[in-house]
Tab-separated table of C-alpha atoms and ligand atoms in Angstrom:
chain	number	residue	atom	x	y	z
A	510	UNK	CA	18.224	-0.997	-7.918
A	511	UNK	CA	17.346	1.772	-9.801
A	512	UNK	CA	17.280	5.743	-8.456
A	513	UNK	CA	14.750	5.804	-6.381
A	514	UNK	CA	11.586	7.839	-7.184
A	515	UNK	CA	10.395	7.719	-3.836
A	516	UNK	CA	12.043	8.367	-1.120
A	517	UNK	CA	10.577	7.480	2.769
A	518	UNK	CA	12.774	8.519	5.718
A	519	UNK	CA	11.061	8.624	9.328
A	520	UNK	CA	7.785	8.702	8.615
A	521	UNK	CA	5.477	8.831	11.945
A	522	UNK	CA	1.811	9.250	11.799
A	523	UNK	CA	-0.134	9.059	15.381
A	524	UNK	CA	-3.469	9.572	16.098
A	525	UNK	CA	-5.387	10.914	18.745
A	526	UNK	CA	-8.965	8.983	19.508
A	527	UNK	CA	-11.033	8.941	22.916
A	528	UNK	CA	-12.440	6.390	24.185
A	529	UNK	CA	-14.200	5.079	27.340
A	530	UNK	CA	-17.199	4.951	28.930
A	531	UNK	CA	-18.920	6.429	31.285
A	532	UNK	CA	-15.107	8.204	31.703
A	533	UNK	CA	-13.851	9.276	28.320
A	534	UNK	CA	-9.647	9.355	27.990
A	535	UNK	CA	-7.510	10.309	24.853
A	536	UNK	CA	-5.711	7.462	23.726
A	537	UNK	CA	-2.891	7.886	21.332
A	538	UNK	CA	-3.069	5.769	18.719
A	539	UNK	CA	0.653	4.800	16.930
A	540	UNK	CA	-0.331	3.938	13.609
A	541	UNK	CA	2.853	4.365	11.880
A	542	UNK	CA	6.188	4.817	14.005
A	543	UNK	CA	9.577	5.872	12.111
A	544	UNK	CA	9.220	3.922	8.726
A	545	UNK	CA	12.161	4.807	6.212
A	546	UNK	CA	12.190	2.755	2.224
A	547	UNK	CA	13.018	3.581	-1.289
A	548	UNK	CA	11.030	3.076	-4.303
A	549	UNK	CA	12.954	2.397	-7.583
A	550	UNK	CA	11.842	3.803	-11.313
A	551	UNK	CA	9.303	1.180	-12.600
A	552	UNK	CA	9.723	-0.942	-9.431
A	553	UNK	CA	7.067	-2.854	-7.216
A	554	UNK	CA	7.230	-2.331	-3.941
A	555	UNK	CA	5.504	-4.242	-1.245
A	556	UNK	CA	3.965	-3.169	2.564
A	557	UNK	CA	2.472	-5.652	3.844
A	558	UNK	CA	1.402	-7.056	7.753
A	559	UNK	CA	-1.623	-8.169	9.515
A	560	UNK	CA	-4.757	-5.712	9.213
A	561	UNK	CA	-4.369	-2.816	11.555
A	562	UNK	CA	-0.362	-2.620	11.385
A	563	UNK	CA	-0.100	0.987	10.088
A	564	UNK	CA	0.517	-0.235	6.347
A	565	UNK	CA	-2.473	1.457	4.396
A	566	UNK	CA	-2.055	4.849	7.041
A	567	UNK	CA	1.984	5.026	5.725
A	568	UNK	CA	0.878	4.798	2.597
A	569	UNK	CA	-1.942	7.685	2.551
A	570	UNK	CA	0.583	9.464	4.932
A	571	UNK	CA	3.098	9.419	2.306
A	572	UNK	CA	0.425	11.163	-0.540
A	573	UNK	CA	-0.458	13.345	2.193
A	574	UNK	CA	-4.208	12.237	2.132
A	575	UNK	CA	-3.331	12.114	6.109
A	576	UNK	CA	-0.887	14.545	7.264
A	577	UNK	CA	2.134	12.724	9.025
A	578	UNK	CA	3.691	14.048	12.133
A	579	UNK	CA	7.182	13.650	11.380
A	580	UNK	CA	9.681	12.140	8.375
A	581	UNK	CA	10.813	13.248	5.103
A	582	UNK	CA	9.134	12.016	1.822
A	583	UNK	CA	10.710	13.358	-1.439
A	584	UNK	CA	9.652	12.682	-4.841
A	585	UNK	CA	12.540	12.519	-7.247
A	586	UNK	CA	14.748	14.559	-4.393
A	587	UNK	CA	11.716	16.914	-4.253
A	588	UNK	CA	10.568	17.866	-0.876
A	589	UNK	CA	6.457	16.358	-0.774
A	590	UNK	CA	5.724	17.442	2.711
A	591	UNK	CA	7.007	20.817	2.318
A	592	UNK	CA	4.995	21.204	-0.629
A	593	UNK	CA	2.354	23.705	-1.256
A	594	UNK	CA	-0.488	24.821	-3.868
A	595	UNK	CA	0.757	24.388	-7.450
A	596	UNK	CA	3.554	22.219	-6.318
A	597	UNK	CA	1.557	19.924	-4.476
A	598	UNK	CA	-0.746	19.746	-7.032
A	599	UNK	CA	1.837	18.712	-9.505
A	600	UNK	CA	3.566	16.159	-7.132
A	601	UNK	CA	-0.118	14.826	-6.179
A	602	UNK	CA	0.043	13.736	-10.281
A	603	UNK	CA	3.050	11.806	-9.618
A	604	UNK	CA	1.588	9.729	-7.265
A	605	UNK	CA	-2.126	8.461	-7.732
A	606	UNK	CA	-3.717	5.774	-5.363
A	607	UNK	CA	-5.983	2.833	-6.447
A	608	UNK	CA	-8.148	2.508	-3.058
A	609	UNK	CA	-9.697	-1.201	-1.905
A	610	UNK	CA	-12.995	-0.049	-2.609
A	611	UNK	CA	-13.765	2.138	-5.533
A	612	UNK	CA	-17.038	2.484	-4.683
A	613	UNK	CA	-16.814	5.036	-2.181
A	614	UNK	CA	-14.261	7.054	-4.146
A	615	UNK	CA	-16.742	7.537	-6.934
A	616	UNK	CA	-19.614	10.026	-6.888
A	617	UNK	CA	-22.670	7.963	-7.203
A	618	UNK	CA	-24.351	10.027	-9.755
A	619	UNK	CA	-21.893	11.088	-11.935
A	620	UNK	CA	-21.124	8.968	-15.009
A	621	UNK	CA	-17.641	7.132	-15.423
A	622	UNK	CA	-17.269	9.205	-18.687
A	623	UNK	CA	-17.384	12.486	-15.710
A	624	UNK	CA	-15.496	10.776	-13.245
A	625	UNK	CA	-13.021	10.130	-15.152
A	626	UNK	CA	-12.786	13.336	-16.902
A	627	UNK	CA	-12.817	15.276	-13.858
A	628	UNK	CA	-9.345	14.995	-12.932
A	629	UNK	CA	-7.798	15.642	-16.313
A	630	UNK	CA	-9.736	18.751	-16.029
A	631	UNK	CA	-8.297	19.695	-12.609
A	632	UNK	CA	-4.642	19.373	-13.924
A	633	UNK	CA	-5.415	21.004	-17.130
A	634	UNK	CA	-4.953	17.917	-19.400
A	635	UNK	CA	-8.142	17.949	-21.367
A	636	UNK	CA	-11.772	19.061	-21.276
A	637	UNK	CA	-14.871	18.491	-23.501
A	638	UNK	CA	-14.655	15.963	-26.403
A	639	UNK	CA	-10.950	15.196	-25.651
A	640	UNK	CA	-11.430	14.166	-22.579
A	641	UNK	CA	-14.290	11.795	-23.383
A	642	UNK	CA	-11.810	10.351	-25.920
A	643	UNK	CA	-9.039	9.781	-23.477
A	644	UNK	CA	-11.630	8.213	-21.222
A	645	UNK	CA	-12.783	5.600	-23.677
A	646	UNK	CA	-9.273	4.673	-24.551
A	647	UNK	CA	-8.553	4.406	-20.706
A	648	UNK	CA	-11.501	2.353	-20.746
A	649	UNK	CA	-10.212	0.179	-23.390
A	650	UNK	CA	-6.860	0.039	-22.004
A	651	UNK	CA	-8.478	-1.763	-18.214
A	652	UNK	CA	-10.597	-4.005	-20.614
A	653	UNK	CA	-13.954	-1.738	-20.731
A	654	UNK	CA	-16.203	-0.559	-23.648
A	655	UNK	CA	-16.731	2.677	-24.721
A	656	UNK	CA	-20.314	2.479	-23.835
A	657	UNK	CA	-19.160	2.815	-20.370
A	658	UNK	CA	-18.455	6.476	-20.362
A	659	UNK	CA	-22.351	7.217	-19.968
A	660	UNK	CA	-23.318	4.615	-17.041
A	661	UNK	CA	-23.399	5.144	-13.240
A	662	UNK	CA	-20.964	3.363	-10.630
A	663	UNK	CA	-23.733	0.974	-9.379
A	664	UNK	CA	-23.996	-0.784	-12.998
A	665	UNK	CA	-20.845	-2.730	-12.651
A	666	UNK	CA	-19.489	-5.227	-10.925
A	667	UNK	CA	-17.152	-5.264	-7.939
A	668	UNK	CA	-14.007	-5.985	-10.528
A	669	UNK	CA	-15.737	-3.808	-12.843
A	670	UNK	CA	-15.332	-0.709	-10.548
A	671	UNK	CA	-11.375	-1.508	-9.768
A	672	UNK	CA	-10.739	-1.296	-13.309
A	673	UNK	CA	-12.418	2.105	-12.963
A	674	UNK	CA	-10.556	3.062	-10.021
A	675	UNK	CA	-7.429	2.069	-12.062
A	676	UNK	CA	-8.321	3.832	-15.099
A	677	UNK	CA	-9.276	6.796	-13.236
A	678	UNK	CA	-5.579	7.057	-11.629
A	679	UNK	CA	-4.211	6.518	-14.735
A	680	UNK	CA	-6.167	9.824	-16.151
A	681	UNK	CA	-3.501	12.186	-14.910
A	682	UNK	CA	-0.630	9.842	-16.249
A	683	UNK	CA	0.747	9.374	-12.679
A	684	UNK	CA	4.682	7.267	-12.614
A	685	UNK	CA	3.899	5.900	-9.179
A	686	UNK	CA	0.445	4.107	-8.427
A	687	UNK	CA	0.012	3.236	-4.472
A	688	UNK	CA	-2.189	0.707	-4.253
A	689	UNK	CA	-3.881	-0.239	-1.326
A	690	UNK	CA	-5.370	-3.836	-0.701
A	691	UNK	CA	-6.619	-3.451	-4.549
A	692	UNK	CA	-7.814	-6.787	-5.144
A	693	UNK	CA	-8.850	-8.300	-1.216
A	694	UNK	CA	-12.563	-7.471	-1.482
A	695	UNK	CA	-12.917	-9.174	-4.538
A	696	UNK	CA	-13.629	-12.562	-5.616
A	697	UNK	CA	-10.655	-14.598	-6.563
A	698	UNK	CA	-10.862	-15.280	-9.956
A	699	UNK	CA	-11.859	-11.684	-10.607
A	700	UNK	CA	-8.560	-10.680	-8.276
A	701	UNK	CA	-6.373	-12.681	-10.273
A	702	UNK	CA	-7.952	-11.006	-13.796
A	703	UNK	CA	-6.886	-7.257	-12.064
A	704	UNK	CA	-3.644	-8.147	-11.034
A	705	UNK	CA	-3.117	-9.664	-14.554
A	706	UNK	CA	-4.001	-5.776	-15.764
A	707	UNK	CA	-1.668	-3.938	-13.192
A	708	UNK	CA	0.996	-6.186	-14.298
A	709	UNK	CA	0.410	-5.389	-17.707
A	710	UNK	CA	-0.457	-1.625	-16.936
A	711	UNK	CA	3.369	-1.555	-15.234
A	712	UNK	CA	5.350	-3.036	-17.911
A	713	UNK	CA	3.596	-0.724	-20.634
A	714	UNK	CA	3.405	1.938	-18.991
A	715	UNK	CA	6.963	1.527	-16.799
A	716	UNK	CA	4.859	2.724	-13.827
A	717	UNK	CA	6.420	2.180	-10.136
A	718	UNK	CA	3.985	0.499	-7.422
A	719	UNK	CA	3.825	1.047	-3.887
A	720	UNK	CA	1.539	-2.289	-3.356
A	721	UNK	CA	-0.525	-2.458	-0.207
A	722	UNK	CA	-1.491	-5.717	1.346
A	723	UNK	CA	-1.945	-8.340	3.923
A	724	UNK	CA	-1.977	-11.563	1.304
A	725	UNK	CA	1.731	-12.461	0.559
A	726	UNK	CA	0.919	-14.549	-2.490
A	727	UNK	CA	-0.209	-11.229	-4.114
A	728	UNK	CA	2.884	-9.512	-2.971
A	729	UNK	CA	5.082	-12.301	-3.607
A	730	UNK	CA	3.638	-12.533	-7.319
A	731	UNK	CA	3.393	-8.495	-8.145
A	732	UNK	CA	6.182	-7.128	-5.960
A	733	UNK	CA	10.239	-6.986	-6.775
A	734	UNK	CA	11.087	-6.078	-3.061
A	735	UNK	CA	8.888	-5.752	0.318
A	736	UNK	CA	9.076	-4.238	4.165
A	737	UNK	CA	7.218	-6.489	6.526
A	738	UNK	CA	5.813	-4.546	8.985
A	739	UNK	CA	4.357	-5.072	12.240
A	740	UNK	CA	2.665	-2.783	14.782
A	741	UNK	CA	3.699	0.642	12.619
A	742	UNK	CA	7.469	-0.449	11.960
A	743	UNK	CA	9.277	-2.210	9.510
A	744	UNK	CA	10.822	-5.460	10.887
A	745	UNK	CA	12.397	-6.458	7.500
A	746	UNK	CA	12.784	-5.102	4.417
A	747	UNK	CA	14.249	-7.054	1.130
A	748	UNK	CA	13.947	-8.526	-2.212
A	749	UNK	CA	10.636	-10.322	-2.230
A	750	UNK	CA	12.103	-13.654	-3.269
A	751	UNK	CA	14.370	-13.447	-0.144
A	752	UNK	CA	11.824	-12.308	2.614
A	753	UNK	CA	8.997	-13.893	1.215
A	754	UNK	CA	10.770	-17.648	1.060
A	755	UNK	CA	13.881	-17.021	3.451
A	756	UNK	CA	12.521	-14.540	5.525
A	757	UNK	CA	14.745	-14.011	8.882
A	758	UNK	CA	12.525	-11.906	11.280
A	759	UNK	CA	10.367	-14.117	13.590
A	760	UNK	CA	7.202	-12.370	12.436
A	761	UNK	CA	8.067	-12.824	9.055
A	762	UNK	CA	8.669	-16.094	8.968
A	763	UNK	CA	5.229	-16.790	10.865
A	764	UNK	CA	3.672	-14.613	8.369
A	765	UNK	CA	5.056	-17.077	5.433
A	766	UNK	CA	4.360	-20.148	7.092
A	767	UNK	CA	0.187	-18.835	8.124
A	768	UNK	CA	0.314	-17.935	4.488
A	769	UNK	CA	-1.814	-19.499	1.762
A	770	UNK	CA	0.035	-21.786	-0.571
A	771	UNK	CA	-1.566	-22.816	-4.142
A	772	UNK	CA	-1.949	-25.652	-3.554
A	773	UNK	CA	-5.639	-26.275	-2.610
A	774	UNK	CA	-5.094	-29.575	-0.443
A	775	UNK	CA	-2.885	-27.750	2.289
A	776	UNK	CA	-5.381	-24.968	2.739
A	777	UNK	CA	-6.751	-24.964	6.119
A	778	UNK	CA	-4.245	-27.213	7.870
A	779	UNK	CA	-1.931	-24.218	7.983
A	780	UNK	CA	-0.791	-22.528	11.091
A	781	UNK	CA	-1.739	-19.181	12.525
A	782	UNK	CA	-0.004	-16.453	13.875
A	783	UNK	CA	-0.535	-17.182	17.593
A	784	UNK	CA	-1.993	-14.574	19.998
A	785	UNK	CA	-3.788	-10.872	18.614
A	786	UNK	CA	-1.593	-8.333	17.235
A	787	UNK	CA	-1.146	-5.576	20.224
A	788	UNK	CA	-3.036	-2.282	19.992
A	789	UNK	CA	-1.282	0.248	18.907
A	790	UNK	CA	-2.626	2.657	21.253
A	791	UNK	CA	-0.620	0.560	23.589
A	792	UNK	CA	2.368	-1.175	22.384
A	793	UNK	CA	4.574	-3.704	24.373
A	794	UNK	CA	7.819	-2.305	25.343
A	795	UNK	CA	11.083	-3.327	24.140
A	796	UNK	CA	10.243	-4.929	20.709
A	797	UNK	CA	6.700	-4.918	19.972
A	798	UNK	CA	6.090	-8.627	18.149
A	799	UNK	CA	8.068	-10.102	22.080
A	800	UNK	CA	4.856	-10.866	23.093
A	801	UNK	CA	4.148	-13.270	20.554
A	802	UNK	CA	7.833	-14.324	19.400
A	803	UNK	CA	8.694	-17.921	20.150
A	804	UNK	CA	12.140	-16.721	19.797
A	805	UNK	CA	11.655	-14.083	22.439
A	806	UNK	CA	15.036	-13.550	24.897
A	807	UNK	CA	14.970	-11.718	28.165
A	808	UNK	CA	15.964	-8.571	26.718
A	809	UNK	CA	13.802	-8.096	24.045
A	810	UNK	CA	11.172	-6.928	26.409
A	811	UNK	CA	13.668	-4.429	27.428
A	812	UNK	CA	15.215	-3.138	24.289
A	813	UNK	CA	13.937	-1.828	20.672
A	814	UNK	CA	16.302	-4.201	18.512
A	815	UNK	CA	18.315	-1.856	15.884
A	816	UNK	CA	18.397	-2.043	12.229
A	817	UNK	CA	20.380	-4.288	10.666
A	818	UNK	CA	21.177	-4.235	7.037
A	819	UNK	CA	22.557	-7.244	5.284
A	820	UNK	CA	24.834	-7.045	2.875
A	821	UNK	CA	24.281	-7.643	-0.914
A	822	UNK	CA	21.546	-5.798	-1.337
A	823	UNK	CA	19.274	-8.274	1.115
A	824	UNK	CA	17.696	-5.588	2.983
A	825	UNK	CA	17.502	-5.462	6.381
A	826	UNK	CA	15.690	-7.221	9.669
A	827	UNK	CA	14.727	-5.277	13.159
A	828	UNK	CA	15.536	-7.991	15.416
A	829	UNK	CA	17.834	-9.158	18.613
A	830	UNK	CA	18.638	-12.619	17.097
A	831	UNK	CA	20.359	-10.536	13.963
A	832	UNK	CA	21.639	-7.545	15.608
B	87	LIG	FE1	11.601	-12.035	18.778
B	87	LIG	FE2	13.367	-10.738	20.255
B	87	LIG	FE3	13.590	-10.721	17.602
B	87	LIG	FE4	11.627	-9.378	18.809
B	87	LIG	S1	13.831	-8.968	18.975
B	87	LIG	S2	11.421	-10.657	17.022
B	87	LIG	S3	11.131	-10.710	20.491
B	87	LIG	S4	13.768	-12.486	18.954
């Protein structure tokens, strides 16, 4: 691998909710508990777990859209949490994030020419007339017309808008795009045409990905290596061709086999992952997938298993069966 770009180390990110009734209690919520990976120069790297294990809060934690408790992030050695004001700023165009739904990150009366002009303004990369032409060729470049610049979010379509979510990152000319579920809440032959374009986008542009998601045939197909994680950790990290057909962490190997395969007549006679994941305001002792693990021993109610990396460059696995 490469030098990484982005470095993880740590990273925790709890929240604090109440909840109850008629008796209201703070609950804390563990949403992301010690996560450490690397991110290589131009490479795609995949988080990805059931909804609700901590995946899309690392990532925002990481950008700093939520604040994280505890961990180091650095950006090309530099120090992101620590930053402040102008170097934030400049470390925030770094690192741009395509969100699962657009929608909501565009203002609903401002044109797409404004939208996307707006942040080259804020870093002081064009205004006026320049801008409008770097927003058309944007436009061009995720497979819009010109005559886009003037019309209002609610005038396109669902795969419409992630294009303008993509071109909009790509406005500051970010080298890292997080992207977070950007294709699940669309159909799939429109999902397949957007991944097509962030493939493309990366090799052109050489851009690294931090890739979001719960589908492992979209992480398998976009990703060069991937952390499975499960209730805020990482249970095994890896090249993608290696966890995503060898995997060697019990929840990762239920996660391949529940997963779709192309093949349209073996869809729906696949297993699921048995039982609900935990909440993470209250996570089983020990290691937190040994309530569901068919592999489960005595002590792995007992004991957090230890990281375990494999040699070769494989990765790692979080597990009692490997340590
Ligand atoms: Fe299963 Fe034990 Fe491994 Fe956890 S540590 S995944 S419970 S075998």
């Amino acid at each position: 691998m490469s030098e990484p770009v982005l470095t993880v180390e740590g990273l925790r990110k709890h929240f604090v909710t109440t909840t109850g009734v008629p008796r209201r209690r703070s609950v804390t919520v563990r949403a992301v508990e010690d996560i450490s990976f690397t991110i290589g120069e131009g490479e795609a790297f995949g988080l990805v777990g059931e909804s609700g294990c901590g995946k899309s809060t690392a990532a925002r934690a990481l950008l700093r859209l939520v604040e994280p408790d505890a961990g180091t992030v650095r950006w090309r050695g530099q120090d992101v949490l620590a930053a402040r004001g102008a170097q934030l700023k400049a470390l925030r165009r770094r690192m741009q994030i395509v969100f699962q739904d657009p929608f909501s990150s565009l203002d609903p009366r401002q044109t797409i020419g404004a939208a996307l002009a707006e942040p080259m303004r804020v870093h002081s990369l064009a205004t006026g007339a320049e801008a409008r032409r770097r927003a058309a060729a944007l436009l061009e470049e995720v497979g819009l017309p010109p005559a886009a610049l003037d019309r209002y979010p609610h005038e396109f379509s669902g795969g419409q808008r992630q294009r303008i979510g993509i071109a909009r990152a790509l406005t500051v000319e970010p080298e890292l795009i997080v992207a977070d579920e950007p294709v699940s809440a669309l159909d799939v032959s429109v999902q397949a045409q957007v991944l097509l374009l962030l493939q493309a986008l990366r090799r052109r542009r050489g851009l690294a990905f931090l890739f979001v998601s719960h589908d492992l045939s979209v992480i398998r197909w976009f990703c060069d290596r991937v952390a499975v994680m499960y209730l805020g950790r990482i249970v095994e990290e890896g090249p993608a061709a290696r966890v995503l057909t060898q995997p060697m962490h019990p929840y990762a190997r239920m996660l391949r086999d529940a997963s779709p395969v192309p093949d349209p007549a073996q869809r729906g006679v696949l297993p699921r992952i048995a039982g609900e994941i935990p909440s993470a305001a209250n996570p089983p002792p020990g290691c937190p997938f040994h309530p569901r693990c068919p592999q489960a021993m005595a002590h792995c109610a007992g004991s957090l298993p230890r990281w375990t990396a494999l040699s070769g460059g494989q990765g790692g696995v979080a597990c009692h069966l490997h340590g």
